[in-house]
Amino acid sequence: MHIQPYLFFEGRAEEAAEFYAKALGAQVTMMLRFKDGPPASGDNENCAPPPGSEDKIMHMSLQIGDAVVMGSDGMCKGPAEFKGVSLALSVADDADAERKFAALGDGGTVIAPMTPTFFSSRFGMVTDRFGVTWMVQVAP
């Protein structure tokens, strides 16, 4: 069994995929646009994005290291909100932690600066430009 986060970027999924490719080396393994899916009708009528959003992302899958993060543009109804959840990123060494933390923080907000802690040689928290909070640490 695997738990895979599914993030709704509210209209910025493709931009997020490009950002995570640059910041984390993410690989897009699947990307489906709304225009390529079945027309909205019946039971899925409430899942259709607003008119003019046909080129937006219905579903995408990103391979980030050993993990899969899935995402969508969702309903394209305003800023994305990722309340009450953070993604934890464990890396092999201090230099990689510093690089990834800086890359994720580009256009974002540092919550807790990267620093040594009692549980890791480096740990920091940052909210990226899309509103996703990341906890970056060196794996024990």
C-alpha atoms as one frame of an Amber mdcrd trajectory, in Angstrom:
protein
   0.000   0.000   0.000   1.177   3.535  -0.792  -0.195   6.905   0.234   0.313
   9.482  -2.500  -0.453  13.173  -2.007  -2.849  14.725  -4.516  -2.527  18.496
  -4.769  -5.040  20.862  -6.381  -3.189  23.887  -7.759  -6.322  25.804  -8.862
  -5.049  26.697 -12.329  -1.260  26.509 -11.783  -0.560  22.755 -12.081   1.560
  22.955 -15.225   3.600  25.803 -13.741   4.015  23.737 -10.552   5.222  20.710
 -12.542   7.863  22.864 -14.255   8.913  24.392 -10.930   9.263  21.004  -9.181
  11.227  19.652 -12.165  13.734  22.468 -11.723  13.733  22.574  -7.896  13.591
  18.840  -7.139  14.316  16.999 -10.386  10.671  15.876 -10.655   9.743  13.890
 -13.750   6.266  14.280 -15.256   5.095  10.705 -15.801   1.554  11.612 -16.878
  -0.323  14.779 -17.774  -3.944  14.844 -18.970  -5.740  18.030 -19.950  -9.465
  18.598 -19.418  -9.980  18.854 -23.195  -8.644  15.298 -23.564 -11.108  13.794
 -21.090 -14.769  12.901 -21.534 -17.274  15.751 -21.717 -18.861  16.758 -18.431
 -22.350  15.334 -18.078 -24.460  13.529 -15.548 -22.467  12.437 -12.493 -19.270
  14.278 -13.465 -20.966  17.562 -14.410 -19.942  19.183 -11.114 -16.279  18.278
 -11.756 -15.902  20.371 -14.899 -13.633  23.421 -14.759 -15.043  26.810 -15.761
 -15.427  27.544 -19.480 -12.118  28.538 -21.058 -10.126  26.107 -18.877 -10.024
  23.267 -21.405  -6.213  23.425 -21.623  -5.825  23.172 -17.854  -4.564  19.982
 -16.203  -7.178  17.401 -15.201  -4.577  15.030 -13.769  -0.811  14.810 -13.560
   1.651  12.504 -11.907   5.127  13.572 -10.820   7.926  11.219  -9.841  10.047
  12.941  -7.183  12.790  10.592  -6.074  11.070   7.424  -4.872   7.726   9.184
  -4.337   4.788   9.987  -6.583   2.936  13.269  -6.136  -0.250  13.692  -8.129
  -1.981  16.929  -8.957  -4.587  18.830 -10.906  -5.692  22.345 -11.715  -8.885
  21.446  -9.867 -11.759  23.814 -10.441  -9.540  26.855 -11.189 -11.456  28.922
  -8.638  -8.816  31.051  -6.989  -5.679  30.569  -4.946  -4.818  27.048  -3.858
  -5.004  26.364  -0.123  -3.006  23.569   1.459  -4.033  23.938   5.094  -3.083
  21.400   7.719  -0.656  19.426   5.551   3.053  19.546   4.743   5.208  17.442
   2.466   8.328  16.028   4.108  11.427  15.827   1.928  14.319  13.739   3.253
  17.664  14.079   1.503  21.060  12.413   1.889  23.304  15.281   3.013  23.498
  18.859   4.265  24.465  20.361   0.908  21.476  18.760  -0.849  19.166  19.920
   1.960  20.408  23.499   1.550  20.001  23.366  -2.271  16.493  21.902  -2.187
  15.389  24.286   0.577  16.646  27.312  -1.371  15.030  26.091  -4.604  11.653
  25.471  -2.940  11.865  28.862  -1.241  12.328  30.751  -4.522   9.199  32.908
  -4.591   7.958  31.336  -1.365   8.167  32.009   2.367  10.582  30.547   4.892
   8.723  29.321   7.966  11.713  27.874   9.829  15.205  28.532   8.453  17.458
  25.613   7.596  19.444  24.786  10.737  20.944  21.869  12.673  18.517  20.267
  15.134  18.629  17.494  17.703  17.014  15.092  15.198  18.779  16.053  11.962
  21.976  17.746  10.835  19.734  20.106   8.802  16.012  20.877   9.026  13.883
  23.715   7.692  10.312  24.523   6.689   9.316  26.573   3.682   6.069  27.352
   1.874   6.672  27.390  -1.868   5.199  29.846  -4.367   2.123  27.619  -4.784
   1.293  27.504  -1.076   2.630  23.968  -0.446   4.568  23.685   2.823   7.704
  21.552   2.752   9.708  20.170   5.665  13.232  19.546   4.357  15.614  17.443
   6.412  18.687  15.289   6.151  17.647  11.682   6.636  19.057  10.165   9.813
